[in-house]
Short mmCIF file of C-alpha atoms and ligand atoms in Angstrom, two decimals:
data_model
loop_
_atom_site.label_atom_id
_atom_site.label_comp_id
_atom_site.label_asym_id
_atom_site.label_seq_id
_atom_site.Cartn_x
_atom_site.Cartn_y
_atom_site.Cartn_z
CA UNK K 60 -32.96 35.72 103.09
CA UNK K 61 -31.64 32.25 101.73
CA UNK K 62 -29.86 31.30 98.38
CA UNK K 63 -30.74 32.22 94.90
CA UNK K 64 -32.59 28.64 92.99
CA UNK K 65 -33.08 28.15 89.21
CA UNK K 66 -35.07 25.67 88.09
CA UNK K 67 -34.52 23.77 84.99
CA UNK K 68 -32.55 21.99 82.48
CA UNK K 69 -29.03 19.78 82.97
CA UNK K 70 -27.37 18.16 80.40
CA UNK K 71 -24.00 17.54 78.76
CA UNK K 72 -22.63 19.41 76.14
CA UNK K 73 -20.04 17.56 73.27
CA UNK K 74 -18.63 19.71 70.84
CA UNK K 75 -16.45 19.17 67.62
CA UNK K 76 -13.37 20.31 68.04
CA UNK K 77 -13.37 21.57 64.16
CA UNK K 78 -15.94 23.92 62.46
CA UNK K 79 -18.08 22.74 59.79
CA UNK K 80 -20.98 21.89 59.16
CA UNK K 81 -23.43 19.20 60.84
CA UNK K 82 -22.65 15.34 61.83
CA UNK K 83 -22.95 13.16 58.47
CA UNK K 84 -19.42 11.63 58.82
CA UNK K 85 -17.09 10.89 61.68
CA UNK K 86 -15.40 13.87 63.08
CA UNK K 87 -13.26 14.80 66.69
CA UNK K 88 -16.04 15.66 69.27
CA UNK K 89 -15.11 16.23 72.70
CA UNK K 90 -16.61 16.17 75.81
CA UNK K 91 -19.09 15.55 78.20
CA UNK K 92 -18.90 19.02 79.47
CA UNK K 93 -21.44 20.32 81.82
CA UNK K 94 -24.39 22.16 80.28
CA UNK K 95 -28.07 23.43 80.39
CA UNK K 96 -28.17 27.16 80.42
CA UNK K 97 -30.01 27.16 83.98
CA UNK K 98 -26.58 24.93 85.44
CA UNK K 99 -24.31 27.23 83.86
CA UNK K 100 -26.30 30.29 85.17
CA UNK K 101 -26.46 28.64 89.10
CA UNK K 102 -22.21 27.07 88.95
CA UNK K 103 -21.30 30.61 88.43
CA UNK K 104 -23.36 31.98 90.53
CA UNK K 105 -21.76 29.85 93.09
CA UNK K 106 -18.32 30.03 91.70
CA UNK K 107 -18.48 33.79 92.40
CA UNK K 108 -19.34 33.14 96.25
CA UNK K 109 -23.48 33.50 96.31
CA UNK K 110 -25.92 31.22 98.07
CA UNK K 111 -27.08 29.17 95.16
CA UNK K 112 -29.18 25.68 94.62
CA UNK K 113 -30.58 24.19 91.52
CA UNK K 114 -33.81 22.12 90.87
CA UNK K 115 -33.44 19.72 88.07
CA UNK K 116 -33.24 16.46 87.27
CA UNK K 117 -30.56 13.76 85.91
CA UNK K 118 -30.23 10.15 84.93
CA UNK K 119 -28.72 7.61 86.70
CA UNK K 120 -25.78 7.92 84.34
CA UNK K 121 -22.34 9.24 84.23
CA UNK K 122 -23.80 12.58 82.29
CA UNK K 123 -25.67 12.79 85.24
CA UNK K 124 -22.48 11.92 87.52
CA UNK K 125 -20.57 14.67 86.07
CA UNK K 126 -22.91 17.62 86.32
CA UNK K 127 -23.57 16.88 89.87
CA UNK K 128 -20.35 16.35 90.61
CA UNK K 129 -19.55 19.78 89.48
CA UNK K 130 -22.05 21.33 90.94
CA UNK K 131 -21.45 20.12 94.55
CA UNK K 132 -17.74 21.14 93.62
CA UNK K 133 -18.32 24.61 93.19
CA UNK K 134 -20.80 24.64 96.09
CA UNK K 135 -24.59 24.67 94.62
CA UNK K 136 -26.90 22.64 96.84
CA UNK K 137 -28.17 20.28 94.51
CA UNK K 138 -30.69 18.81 97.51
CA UNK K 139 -33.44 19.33 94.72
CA UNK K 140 -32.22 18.01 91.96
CA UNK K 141 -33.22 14.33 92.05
CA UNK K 142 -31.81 11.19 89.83
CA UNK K 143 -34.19 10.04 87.49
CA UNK K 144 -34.04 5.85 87.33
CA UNK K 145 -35.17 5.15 83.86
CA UNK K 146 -34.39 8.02 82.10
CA UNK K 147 -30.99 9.57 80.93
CA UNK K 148 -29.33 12.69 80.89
CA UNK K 149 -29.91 14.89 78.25
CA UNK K 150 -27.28 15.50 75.69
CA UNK K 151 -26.47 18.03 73.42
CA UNK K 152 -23.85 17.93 70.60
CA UNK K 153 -22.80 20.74 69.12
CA UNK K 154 -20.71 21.83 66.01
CA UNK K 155 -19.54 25.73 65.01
CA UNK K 156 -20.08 26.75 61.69
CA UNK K 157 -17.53 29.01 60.03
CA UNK K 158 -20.03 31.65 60.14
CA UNK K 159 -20.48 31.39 64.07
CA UNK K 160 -24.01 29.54 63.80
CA UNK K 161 -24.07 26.21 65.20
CA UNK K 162 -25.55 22.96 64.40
CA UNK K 163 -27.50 20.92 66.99
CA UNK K 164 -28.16 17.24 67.61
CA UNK K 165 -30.56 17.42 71.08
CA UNK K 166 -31.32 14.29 73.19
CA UNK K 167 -33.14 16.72 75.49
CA UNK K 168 -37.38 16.69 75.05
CA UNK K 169 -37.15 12.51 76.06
CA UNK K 170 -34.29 13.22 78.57
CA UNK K 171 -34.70 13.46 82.17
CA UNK K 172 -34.76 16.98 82.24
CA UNK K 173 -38.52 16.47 81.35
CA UNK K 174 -39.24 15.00 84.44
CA UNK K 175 -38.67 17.85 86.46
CA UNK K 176 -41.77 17.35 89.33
CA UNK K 177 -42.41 19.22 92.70
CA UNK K 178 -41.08 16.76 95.04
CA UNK K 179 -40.63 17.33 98.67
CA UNK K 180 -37.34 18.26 98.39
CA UNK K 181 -38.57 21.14 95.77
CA UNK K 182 -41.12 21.97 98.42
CA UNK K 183 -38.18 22.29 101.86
CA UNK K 184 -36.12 23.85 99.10
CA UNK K 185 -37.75 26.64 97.77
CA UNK K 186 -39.06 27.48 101.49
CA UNK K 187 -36.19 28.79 102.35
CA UNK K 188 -34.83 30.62 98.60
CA UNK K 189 -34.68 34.44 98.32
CA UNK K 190 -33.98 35.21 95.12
CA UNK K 191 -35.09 32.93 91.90
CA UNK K 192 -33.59 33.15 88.46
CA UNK K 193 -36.39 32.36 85.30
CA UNK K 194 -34.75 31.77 81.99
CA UNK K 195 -36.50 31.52 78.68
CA UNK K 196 -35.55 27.88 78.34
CA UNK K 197 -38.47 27.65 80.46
CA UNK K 198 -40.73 28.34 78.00
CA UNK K 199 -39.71 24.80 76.15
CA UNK K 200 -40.03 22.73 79.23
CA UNK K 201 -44.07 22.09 80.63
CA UNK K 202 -42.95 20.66 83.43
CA UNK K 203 -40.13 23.47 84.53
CA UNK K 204 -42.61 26.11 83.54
CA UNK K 205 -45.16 24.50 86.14
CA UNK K 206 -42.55 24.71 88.71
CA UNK K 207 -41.63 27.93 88.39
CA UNK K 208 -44.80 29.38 88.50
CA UNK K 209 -45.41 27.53 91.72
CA UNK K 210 -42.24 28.65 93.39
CA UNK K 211 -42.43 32.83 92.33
CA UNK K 212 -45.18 33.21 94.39
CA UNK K 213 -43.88 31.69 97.15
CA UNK K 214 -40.62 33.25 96.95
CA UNK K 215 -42.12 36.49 96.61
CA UNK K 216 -44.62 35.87 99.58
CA UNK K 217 -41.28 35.86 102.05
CA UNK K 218 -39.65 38.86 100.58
CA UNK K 219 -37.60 37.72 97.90
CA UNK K 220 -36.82 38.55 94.57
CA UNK K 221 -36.86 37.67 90.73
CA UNK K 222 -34.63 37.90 88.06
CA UNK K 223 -35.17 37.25 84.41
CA UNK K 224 -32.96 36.14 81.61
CA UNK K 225 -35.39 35.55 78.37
CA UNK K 226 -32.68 33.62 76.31
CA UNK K 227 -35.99 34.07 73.94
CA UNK K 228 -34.00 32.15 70.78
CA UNK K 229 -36.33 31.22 68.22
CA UNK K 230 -36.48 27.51 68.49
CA UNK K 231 -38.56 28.81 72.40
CA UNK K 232 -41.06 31.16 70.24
CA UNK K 233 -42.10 28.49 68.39
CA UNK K 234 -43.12 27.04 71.77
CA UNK K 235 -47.27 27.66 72.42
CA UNK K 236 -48.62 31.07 74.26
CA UNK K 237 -44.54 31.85 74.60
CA UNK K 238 -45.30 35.90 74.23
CA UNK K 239 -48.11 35.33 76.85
CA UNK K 240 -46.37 33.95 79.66
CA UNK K 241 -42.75 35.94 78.55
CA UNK K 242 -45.37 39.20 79.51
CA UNK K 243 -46.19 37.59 82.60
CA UNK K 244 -42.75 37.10 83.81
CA UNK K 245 -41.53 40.46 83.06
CA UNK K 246 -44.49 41.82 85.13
CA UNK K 247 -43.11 40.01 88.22
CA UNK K 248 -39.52 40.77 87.51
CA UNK K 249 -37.31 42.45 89.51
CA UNK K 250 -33.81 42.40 87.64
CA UNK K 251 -34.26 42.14 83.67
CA UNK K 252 -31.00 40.52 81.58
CA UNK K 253 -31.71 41.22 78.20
CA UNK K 254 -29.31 40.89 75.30
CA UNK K 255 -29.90 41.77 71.50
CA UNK K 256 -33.77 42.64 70.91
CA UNK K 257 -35.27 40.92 74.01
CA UNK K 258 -35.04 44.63 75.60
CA UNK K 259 -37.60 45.66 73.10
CA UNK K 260 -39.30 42.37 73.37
CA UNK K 261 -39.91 42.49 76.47
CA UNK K 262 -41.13 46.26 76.73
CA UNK K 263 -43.04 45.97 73.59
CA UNK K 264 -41.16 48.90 71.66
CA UNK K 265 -38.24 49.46 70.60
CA UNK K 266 -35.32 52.15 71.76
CA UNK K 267 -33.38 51.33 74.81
CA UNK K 268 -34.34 54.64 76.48
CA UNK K 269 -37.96 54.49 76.01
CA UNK K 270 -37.69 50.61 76.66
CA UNK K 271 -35.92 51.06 79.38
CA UNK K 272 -38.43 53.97 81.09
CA UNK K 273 -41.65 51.66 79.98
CA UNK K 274 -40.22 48.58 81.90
CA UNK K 275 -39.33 50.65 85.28
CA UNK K 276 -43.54 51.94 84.81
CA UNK K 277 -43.97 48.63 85.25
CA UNK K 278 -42.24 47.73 87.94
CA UNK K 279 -38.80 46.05 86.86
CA UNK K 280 -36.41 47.64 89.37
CA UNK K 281 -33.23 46.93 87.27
CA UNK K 282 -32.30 46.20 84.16
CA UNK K 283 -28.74 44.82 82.83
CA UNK K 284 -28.32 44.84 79.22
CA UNK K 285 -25.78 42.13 77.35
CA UNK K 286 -24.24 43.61 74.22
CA UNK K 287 -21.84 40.64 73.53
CA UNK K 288 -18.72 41.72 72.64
CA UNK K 289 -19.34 45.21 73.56
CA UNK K 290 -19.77 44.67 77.21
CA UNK K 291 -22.82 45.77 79.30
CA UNK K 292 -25.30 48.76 80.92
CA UNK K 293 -26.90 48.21 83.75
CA UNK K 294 -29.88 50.46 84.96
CA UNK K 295 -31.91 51.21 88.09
CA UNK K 296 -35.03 52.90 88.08
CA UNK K 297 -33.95 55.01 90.98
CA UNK K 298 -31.86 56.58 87.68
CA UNK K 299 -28.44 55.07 89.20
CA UNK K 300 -26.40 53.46 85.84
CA UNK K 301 -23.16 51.32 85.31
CA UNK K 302 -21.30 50.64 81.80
CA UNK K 303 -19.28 48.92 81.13
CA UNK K 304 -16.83 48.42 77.59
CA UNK K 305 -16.21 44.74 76.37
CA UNK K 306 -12.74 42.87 77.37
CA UNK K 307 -10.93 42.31 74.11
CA UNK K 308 -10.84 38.10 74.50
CA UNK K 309 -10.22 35.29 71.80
CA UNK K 310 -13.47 33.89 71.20
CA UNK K 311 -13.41 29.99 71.37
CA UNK K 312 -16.96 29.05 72.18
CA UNK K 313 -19.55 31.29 72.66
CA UNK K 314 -22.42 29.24 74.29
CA UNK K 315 -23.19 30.11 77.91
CA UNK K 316 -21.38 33.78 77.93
CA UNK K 317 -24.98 35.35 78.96
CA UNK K 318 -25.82 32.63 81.66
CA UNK K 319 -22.07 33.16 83.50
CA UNK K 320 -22.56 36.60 83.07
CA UNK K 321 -26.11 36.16 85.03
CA UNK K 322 -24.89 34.30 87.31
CA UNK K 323 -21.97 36.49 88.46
CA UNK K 324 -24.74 39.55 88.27
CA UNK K 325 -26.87 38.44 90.27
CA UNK K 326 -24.53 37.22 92.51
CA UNK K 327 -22.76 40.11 92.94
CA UNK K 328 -25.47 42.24 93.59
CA UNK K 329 -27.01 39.78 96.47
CA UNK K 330 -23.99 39.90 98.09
CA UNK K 331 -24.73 43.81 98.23
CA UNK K 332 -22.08 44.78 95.62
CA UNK K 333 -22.79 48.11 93.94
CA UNK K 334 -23.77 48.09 90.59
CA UNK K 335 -20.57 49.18 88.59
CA UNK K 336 -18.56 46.16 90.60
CA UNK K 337 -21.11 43.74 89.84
CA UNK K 338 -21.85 44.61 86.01
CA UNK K 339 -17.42 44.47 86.22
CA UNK K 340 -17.51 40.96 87.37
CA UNK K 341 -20.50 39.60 85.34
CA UNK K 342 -18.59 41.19 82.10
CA UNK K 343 -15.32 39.33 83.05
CA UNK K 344 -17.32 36.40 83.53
CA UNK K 345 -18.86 36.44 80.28
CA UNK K 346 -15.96 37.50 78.55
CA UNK K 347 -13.58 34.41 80.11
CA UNK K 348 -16.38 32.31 79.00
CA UNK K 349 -16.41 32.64 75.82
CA UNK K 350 -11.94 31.68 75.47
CA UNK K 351 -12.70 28.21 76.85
CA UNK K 352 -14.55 25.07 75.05
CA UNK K 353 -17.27 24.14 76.91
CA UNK K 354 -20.17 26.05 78.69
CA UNK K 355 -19.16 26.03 81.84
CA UNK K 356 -15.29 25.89 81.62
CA UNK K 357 -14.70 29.42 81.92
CA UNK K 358 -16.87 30.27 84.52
CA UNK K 359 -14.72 31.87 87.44
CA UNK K 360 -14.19 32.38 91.45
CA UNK K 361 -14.28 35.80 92.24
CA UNK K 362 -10.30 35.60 92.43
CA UNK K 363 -10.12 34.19 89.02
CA UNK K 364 -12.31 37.16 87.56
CA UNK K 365 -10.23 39.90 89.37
CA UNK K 366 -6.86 37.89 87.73
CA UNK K 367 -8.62 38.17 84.18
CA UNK K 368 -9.54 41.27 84.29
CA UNK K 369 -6.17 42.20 85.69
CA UNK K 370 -4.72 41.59 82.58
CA UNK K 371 -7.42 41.65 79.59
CA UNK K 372 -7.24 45.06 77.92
CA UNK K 373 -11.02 46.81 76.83
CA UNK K 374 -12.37 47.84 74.13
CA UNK K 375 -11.79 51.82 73.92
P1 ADP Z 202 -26.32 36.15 75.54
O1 ADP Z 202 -25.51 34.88 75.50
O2 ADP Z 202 -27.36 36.15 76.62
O3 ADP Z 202 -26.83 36.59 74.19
P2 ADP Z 202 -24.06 37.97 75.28
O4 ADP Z 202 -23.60 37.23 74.09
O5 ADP Z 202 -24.37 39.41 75.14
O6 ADP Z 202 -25.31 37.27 76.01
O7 ADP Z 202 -22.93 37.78 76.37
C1 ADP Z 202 -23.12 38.15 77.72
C2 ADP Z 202 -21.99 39.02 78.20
O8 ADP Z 202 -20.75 38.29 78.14
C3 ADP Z 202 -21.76 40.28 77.37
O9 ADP Z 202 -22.62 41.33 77.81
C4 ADP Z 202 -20.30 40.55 77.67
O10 ADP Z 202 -20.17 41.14 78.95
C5 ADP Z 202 -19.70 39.14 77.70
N1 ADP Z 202 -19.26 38.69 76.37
C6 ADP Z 202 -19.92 37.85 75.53
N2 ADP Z 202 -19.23 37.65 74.39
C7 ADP Z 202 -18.10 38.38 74.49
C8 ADP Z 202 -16.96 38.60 73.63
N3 ADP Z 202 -16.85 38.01 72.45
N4 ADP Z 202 -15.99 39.43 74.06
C9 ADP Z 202 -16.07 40.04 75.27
N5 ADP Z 202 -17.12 39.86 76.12
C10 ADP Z 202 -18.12 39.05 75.76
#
């Protein structure tokens, strides 16, 4: 039915190589390593063999350069995501506290990223997707959230499908009518990828089995659940179920361990996988995540996945 599309942010990612706190003297960064949670999300899915394109925009700068250039490496068509002449890629740096948290400088609300438009290219591209991908970063962006709402419809109208990650971090709620148009997503959503409380968010009530029940009433046909460390569930309302324990990894950098673990999900299951295999492969993709700097570093080919989880014990 044609390749799975996100829509959304790209940027670059520099991180400081020691923890601590914030950026008030000079410290060790490195980087520019790929980022934006929707890039992450569509190189994996590519990485692990599905049809995949991106809409999004860059500058005409070597941040741009490099996301682009990994994206065409690892086979995304990147037809749609256009080079922005007077604005630049958006940056993000990023330190690790001690305690895990991180703190933020964002070049990202003036970046190009926030001139995503529906071009022509966004018109031949999404006439041909089957499957789009809606993450909560959405809610930040006016101008993604405008194309998305466009292209569901459409990609719905020719039989296709819609998953939803709501990556619903504070910083998003704070974001106007965000609980409004969250609702309205989850009403259109075919596959749900929830982790922590955005289960219960999103169904409005907590406990997973209730949640879970109330969320298949209205019409979500799956539902995988992220539990970090722990691994993953997935659900289908026909009452079929995968689980899956977490691989016991070294955690280096935790950013982008939910979007690789998307992207391998949904992948996987396009590709007609059954749901233990994919919810296997979108847990080894989170989990080798997470042991690399960078967002995207540890996102894997399908061989790569079945190496690490060759030899990465689980959690009993
Ligand atoms: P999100 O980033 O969306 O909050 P999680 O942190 O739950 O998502 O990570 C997504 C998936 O990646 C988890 O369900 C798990 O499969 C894997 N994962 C994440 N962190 C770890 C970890 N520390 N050890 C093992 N697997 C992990």
């Amino acid at each position: 039915l044609g390749p799975t599309v996100t829509i959304g942010e790209i940027l670059v990612e520099i991180v400081a190589r020691e923890t601590g706190t914030g950026f008030r003297e000079p410290i060790d960064l490195i980087g520019p390593f790929p980022s934006g949670a929707p890039a992450i999300f569509i190189d994996q899915c590519a990485r692990m063999g599905g049809a995949a394109a991106m809409v999004g925009v860059v500058g005409d700068d070597d941040f741009g350069f490099v996301n682009i250039e990994r994206l065409k490496r690892d086979g995304v068509d990147i037809s749609a995501i256009a080079v922005s002449p007077d604005h630049p890629t958006g940056s993000a740096f990023v330190r690790y506290r001690e305690d895990g948290s991180r703190d933020f400088v964002y070049n990202i609300a003036k970046s190009a990223a926030a001139r995503l438009e529906w071009t022509p290219q966004v018109e031949a591209l999404i006439a041909h997707c089957g499957h789009i991908h809606v993450m909560g970063t959405v809610f930040a962006s006016p101008a993604a959230w405008a194309i998305t709402e466009r292209a569901i419809p459409l990609i719905k109208a020719r039989g296709g499908t819609m998953s939803l990650d709501p990556n619903l971090r504070k910083e998003l709620l704070a974001h106007g009518q965000t609980e409004e148009k969250f609702a309205s997503l989850v009403d259109k959503a075919d596959l749900l990828l929830p982790s922590g409380n955005e289960l219960f968010l999103a169904a409005g009530m907590d406990g997973e089995e209730r949640a879970i029940e109330a969320l298949f009433r209205r019409g979500v046909q799956e539902i995988a659940v992220k539990r970090g460390e722990h691994g993953a569930s997935a659900r289908q309302r026909t009452g079929a179920r995968a689980d899956c324990p977490g691989l016991i990894v070294e955690e280096t950098d935790p950013t982008g361990a939910g979007d690789c673990f998307g992207g391998a999900y949904v992948a996987c299951r396009r590709l007609g996988m059954p749901l233990q295999t994919a919810l296997e492969f979108a847990n080894a993709a989170g989990a080798r995540n997470v042991t690399r700097l960078g967002p995207m570093e540890g996102a894997g080919t399908r061989a790569e996945l079945e190496d690490f989880m060759a030899r990465t014990a689980r959690r009993s």
